[in-house]
C-alpha cells in the first residue's frame, strides 16, 4: 500500500481490513479462489504464492484490472490520506512452501525487489487517481503479457531498470499503471528508452532480448514515416502504415521469397 506508514493507527487498522476485503472481492469477481493462495502477511501488503493451476494470464489480465477498478471506486469517496493505492509485482519461479519463517526462494526475493522499486513508486505517484501500478519480470512480460496483446495491452508497458547496488540487484522489468498512459511521463529510472516500441535492448547475457510489441525503425526513434517501409518477419509493408495491435497498414505489401539452390 502506498504511504501506509503515514497513516494514524486507526487508519492503518481500517486500511488493512479494506485491503484484504478488496483482494477477496476482486479475486472472486474473476473466478479466482483466494482461499487456495499461500500468503505471507505484512501490515501494508502481502506476498501471495498462487496454486500451479492458476494461469498467470488471468492474474495479470483480469485480476489486476478488476482490483484497480474496485480501488478507483473505493478511493473516489475518500480523502487522500485514507485512499488505498497499490504497487503489485508479478514473477514466476521456484519457492519453498514449508519455510520456518516465510517462503524461501530467490523468486520471492526478486518479486519483493520489484514491488519496492523506486520506478514503480514514481509511476504510481504520477497518477493520483490510479489504483494500481503493476510491474512484471521480463519472463512474465515475454511469456504472458506479449502473448495476449488484445487483453494485456503490452504497448502500455514501459521497460525500467531496477537497481539496488547495496543488495547486489540490477535487473530490467516492465511497468504499467493500469488504465493510464505512461508515455506522458518522463523516464522513471533515468535509463533506457521510454516505451516498449522503441526498446529492443531488454536482453542480457543470461536472457534473450525481449522484442517490442510491434515492428519499429530504430533510426527514426521507433516511428515509421509515411512512404517508408517496415518489416516484421518475412512481411514488408511500403507506404503509409501504423504499428501496434489492431493497427492497419495502407500501401503495398509483399512477402520475401526464399529459394533453395540447385541445378536445373
Coordinates of C-alpha atoms in Angstrom, one line a residue:
X1 CA 0.0 0.0 0.0
X2 CA 1.2 3.5 -0.8
X3 CA 2.1 5.7 2.1
X4 CA 0.9 3.2 4.7
X5 CA 3.3 4.4 7.4
X6 CA 2.0 7.9 7.2
X7 CA -1.5 6.8 8.4
X8 CA -2.6 7.0 12.0
X9 CA -3.1 3.8 14.0
X10 CA -6.8 3.8 13.3
X11 CA -6.3 4.5 9.6
X12 CA -3.8 1.6 9.3
X13 CA -6.3 -0.7 11.0
X14 CA -9.1 0.2 8.6
X15 CA -6.8 0.1 5.6
X16 CA -5.7 -3.5 6.4
X17 CA -9.3 -4.6 6.7
X18 CA -10.4 -2.9 3.4
X19 CA -7.2 -4.1 1.6
X20 CA -8.0 -7.8 2.4
X21 CA -11.6 -7.4 1.5
X22 CA -10.9 -5.7 -1.8
X23 CA -8.4 -8.5 -2.7
X24 CA -11.0 -11.2 -2.0
X25 CA -13.8 -9.4 -3.9
X26 CA -11.6 -8.8 -6.9
X27 CA -10.4 -12.4 -7.0
X28 CA -14.0 -13.7 -6.6
X29 CA -15.1 -11.3 -9.4
X30 CA -12.8 -13.0 -11.9
X31 CA -13.3 -16.6 -10.7
X32 CA -10.1 -17.0 -8.6
X33 CA -10.2 -18.7 -5.2
X34 CA -8.1 -16.6 -2.7
X35 CA -8.6 -19.3 -0.1
X36 CA -6.2 -21.6 -2.1
X37 CA -3.5 -18.9 -2.2
X38 CA -0.5 -19.3 0.2
X39 CA 0.1 -15.9 1.7
X40 CA 2.5 -14.1 4.0
X41 CA 1.1 -11.0 5.6
X42 CA 3.0 -7.8 6.2
X43 CA 0.9 -4.9 7.6
X44 CA 0.9 -2.8 4.4
X45 CA 0.6 -5.7 1.9
X46 CA 1.1 -9.4 1.3
X47 CA 3.2 -11.9 -0.6
X48 CA 1.0 -14.5 -2.3
X49 CA 2.1 -17.8 -3.9
X50 CA -0.6 -18.9 -6.3
X51 CA -1.5 -22.6 -7.0
X52 CA 0.1 -24.1 -10.1
X53 CA -3.2 -24.4 -11.9
X54 CA -3.9 -20.6 -11.8
X55 CA -2.9 -19.1 -15.1
X56 CA -0.7 -16.1 -14.9
X57 CA -2.7 -14.6 -17.7
X58 CA -5.8 -14.5 -15.6
X59 CA -3.9 -12.8 -12.7
X60 CA -2.3 -10.1 -14.9
X61 CA -5.0 -9.7 -17.5
X62 CA -8.2 -9.9 -15.3
X63 CA -7.5 -9.9 -11.6
X64 CA -5.2 -6.8 -11.6
X65 CA -7.6 -4.7 -13.7
X66 CA -10.6 -5.8 -11.6
X67 CA -8.7 -4.8 -8.4
X68 CA -7.8 -1.5 -10.0
X69 CA -11.4 -0.8 -10.9
X70 CA -12.6 -1.6 -7.3
X71 CA -9.8 0.6 -5.8
X72 CA -10.8 3.5 -8.0
X73 CA -14.4 3.2 -6.8
X74 CA -13.3 2.8 -3.2
X75 CA -11.0 5.8 -3.3
X76 CA -13.4 8.1 -5.1
X77 CA -15.3 9.0 -1.9
X78 CA -12.2 9.2 0.4
X79 CA -9.7 11.8 1.3
X80 CA -6.2 11.3 0.1
X81 CA -4.8 10.2 3.5
X82 CA -7.2 7.2 3.6
X83 CA -7.1 6.0 0.0
X84 CA -5.6 2.6 -0.9
X85 CA -3.3 2.5 -3.9
X86 CA -1.2 -0.5 -4.6
X87 CA 2.1 -1.5 -6.1
X88 CA 1.8 -5.0 -7.5
X89 CA 4.7 -7.2 -8.8
X90 CA 4.4 -10.5 -10.6
X91 CA 7.1 -13.0 -11.2
X92 CA 7.4 -16.8 -11.6
X93 CA 9.9 -19.2 -10.1
X94 CA 10.6 -22.0 -7.5
X95 CA 9.5 -21.4 -4.0
X96 CA 9.7 -23.5 -0.8
X97 CA 6.2 -23.5 0.8
X98 CA 7.5 -25.1 4.1
X99 CA 9.9 -22.5 5.3
X100 CA 10.2 -22.0 9.0
X101 CA 9.6 -18.2 8.8
X102 CA 8.2 -17.4 5.3
X103 CA 8.7 -18.7 1.8
X104 CA 12.4 -19.2 1.0
X105 CA 13.4 -18.8 -2.7
X106 CA 15.2 -16.4 -5.0
X107 CA 11.9 -15.8 -6.8
X108 CA 10.4 -14.4 -3.6
X109 CA 13.4 -12.0 -3.2
X110 CA 13.1 -11.0 -6.8
X111 CA 9.4 -10.1 -6.8
X112 CA 9.9 -8.2 -3.5
X113 CA 12.6 -6.1 -5.0
X114 CA 10.4 -5.3 -8.0
X115 CA 7.4 -4.3 -5.8
X116 CA 9.6 -2.0 -3.7
X117 CA 11.4 -0.4 -6.7
X118 CA 11.7 3.3 -7.0
X119 CA 10.4 3.5 -10.6
X120 CA 7.2 1.8 -9.5
X121 CA 6.7 4.2 -6.7
X122 CA 7.3 7.1 -9.0
X123 CA 4.9 5.8 -11.6
X124 CA 2.0 5.4 -9.1
X125 CA 2.7 8.9 -7.7
X126 CA 2.5 10.3 -11.2
X127 CA -1.2 9.4 -11.5
X128 CA -3.1 10.5 -8.3
X129 CA -6.3 8.7 -9.4
X130 CA -4.8 5.4 -10.3
X131 CA -5.4 2.3 -8.2
X132 CA -2.6 0.0 -9.3
X133 CA 1.0 0.3 -10.6
X134 CA 1.9 -3.1 -12.0
X135 CA 5.4 -4.3 -12.6
X136 CA 6.2 -7.7 -14.1
X137 CA 9.5 -9.5 -14.6
X138 CA 10.9 -9.9 -18.1
X139 CA 9.8 -13.5 -18.1
X140 CA 6.2 -12.6 -17.4
X141 CA 6.2 -9.9 -20.0
X142 CA 7.6 -12.2 -22.7
X143 CA 5.6 -15.3 -21.8
X144 CA 2.3 -13.8 -20.6
X145 CA 1.8 -10.1 -21.5
X146 CA 3.2 -10.3 -25.0
X147 CA 1.2 -13.5 -25.8
X148 CA -2.2 -11.8 -25.1
X149 CA -1.9 -8.3 -26.7
X150 CA -5.6 -7.9 -27.1
X151 CA -6.1 -8.3 -23.3
X152 CA -2.8 -7.2 -21.7
X153 CA -2.1 -4.1 -23.9
X154 CA 1.7 -4.6 -24.0
X155 CA 2.2 -1.3 -25.6
X156 CA 1.2 0.3 -22.3
X157 CA 4.1 -1.2 -20.5
X158 CA 7.5 0.6 -20.2
X159 CA 10.8 -1.2 -19.6
X160 CA 12.5 0.1 -16.4
X161 CA 15.7 -0.7 -14.7
X162 CA 15.5 -1.8 -11.1
X163 CA 18.9 -1.2 -9.5
X164 CA 19.7 -1.7 -5.8
X165 CA 23.6 -1.9 -5.8
X166 CA 23.7 -2.3 -2.0
X167 CA 21.7 -5.5 -2.4
X168 CA 23.5 -6.8 -5.5
X169 CA 20.3 -6.4 -7.5
X170 CA 20.3 -4.9 -11.0
X171 CA 17.5 -6.1 -13.4
X172 CA 15.1 -4.9 -16.0
X173 CA 11.3 -5.2 -15.6
X174 CA 8.2 -4.0 -17.4
X175 CA 5.9 -1.4 -15.7
X176 CA 2.4 0.0 -16.3
X177 CA -0.1 2.0 -14.4
X178 CA -3.4 0.3 -15.1
X179 CA -5.7 2.4 -17.4
X180 CA -3.1 5.2 -17.6
X181 CA -0.7 6.3 -20.3
X182 CA 2.9 6.1 -19.2
X183 CA 4.2 7.7 -22.4
X184 CA 3.3 11.1 -21.0
X185 CA 5.7 10.5 -18.0
X186 CA 9.4 11.3 -18.2
X187 CA 11.8 8.4 -17.8
X188 CA 11.3 6.8 -14.4
X189 CA 14.7 5.4 -13.8
X190 CA 17.0 7.6 -15.9
X191 CA 17.9 4.6 -18.0
X192 CA 16.8 3.4 -21.4
X193 CA 14.1 4.5 -23.9
X194 CA 10.6 5.4 -22.6
X195 CA 8.4 2.7 -24.2
X196 CA 8.5 -0.9 -25.4
X197 CA 8.1 0.2 -29.0
X198 CA 11.5 1.9 -29.0
X199 CA 13.2 -0.6 -26.7
X200 CA 14.8 -3.7 -28.2
X201 CA 17.6 -4.0 -25.7
X202 CA 16.0 -5.8 -22.9
X203 CA 18.2 -8.9 -23.3
X204 CA 21.2 -9.7 -21.1
X205 CA 23.9 -12.3 -21.3
X206 CA 21.6 -14.7 -19.4
X207 CA 18.3 -13.9 -21.2
X208 CA 17.3 -13.2 -24.8
X209 CA 16.2 -9.8 -25.9
X210 CA 12.5 -9.1 -25.4
X211 CA 11.1 -7.8 -28.7
X212 CA 8.8 -4.8 -28.7
X213 CA 5.1 -5.4 -29.2
X214 CA 5.4 -4.4 -32.9
X215 CA 7.9 -3.6 -35.6
X216 CA 9.9 -0.4 -35.4
X217 CA 12.6 1.6 -37.1
X218 CA 15.4 2.4 -34.7
X219 CA 16.8 5.1 -37.0
X220 CA 13.5 7.1 -36.5
X221 CA 13.0 6.6 -32.8
X222 CA 10.5 3.8 -33.3
X223 CA 8.3 5.8 -35.7
X224 CA 7.7 4.8 -39.3
X225 CA 7.5 7.8 -41.7
X226 CA 4.8 7.9 -44.4
X227 CA 6.2 6.4 -47.6
X228 CA 8.8 4.4 -45.8
X229 CA 8.7 0.7 -45.3
X230 CA 8.6 -1.6 -42.3
X231 CA 9.3 -5.3 -42.0
X232 CA 8.2 -7.9 -39.5
X233 CA 9.4 -11.5 -40.1
X234 CA 9.3 -12.0 -43.9
X235 CA 6.4 -9.5 -44.4
X236 CA 7.2 -6.0 -45.6
X237 CA 4.9 -3.0 -46.0
X238 CA 5.7 0.0 -48.1
X239 CA 3.6 3.2 -47.8
X240 CA 1.6 4.8 -45.1
X241 CA 1.4 2.4 -42.1
X242 CA 0.8 2.1 -38.4
X243 CA 2.3 -0.3 -35.9
X244 CA 0.7 -2.0 -33.0
X245 CA -2.1 -4.4 -32.0
X246 CA -5.2 -3.7 -34.2
X247 CA -3.3 -1.3 -36.4
X248 CA -3.8 -1.1 -40.2
X249 CA -1.2 -0.7 -43.0
X250 CA -2.0 1.1 -46.2
X251 CA 0.3 0.6 -49.1
X252 CA 2.0 -2.2 -51.0
X253 CA 2.6 -5.4 -49.1
X254 CA 4.8 -8.3 -50.1
X255 CA 6.5 -11.4 -48.7
X256 CA 10.1 -12.3 -49.1
X257 CA 10.6 -15.4 -51.1
X258 CA 13.3 -17.9 -50.0
X259 CA 14.5 -20.4 -52.7
X260 CA 16.8 -23.3 -52.3
X261 CA 19.7 -23.7 -54.7
X262 CA 20.3 -26.5 -57.1
X263 CA 20.9 -27.3 -60.8
X264 CA 18.1 -27.1 -63.3

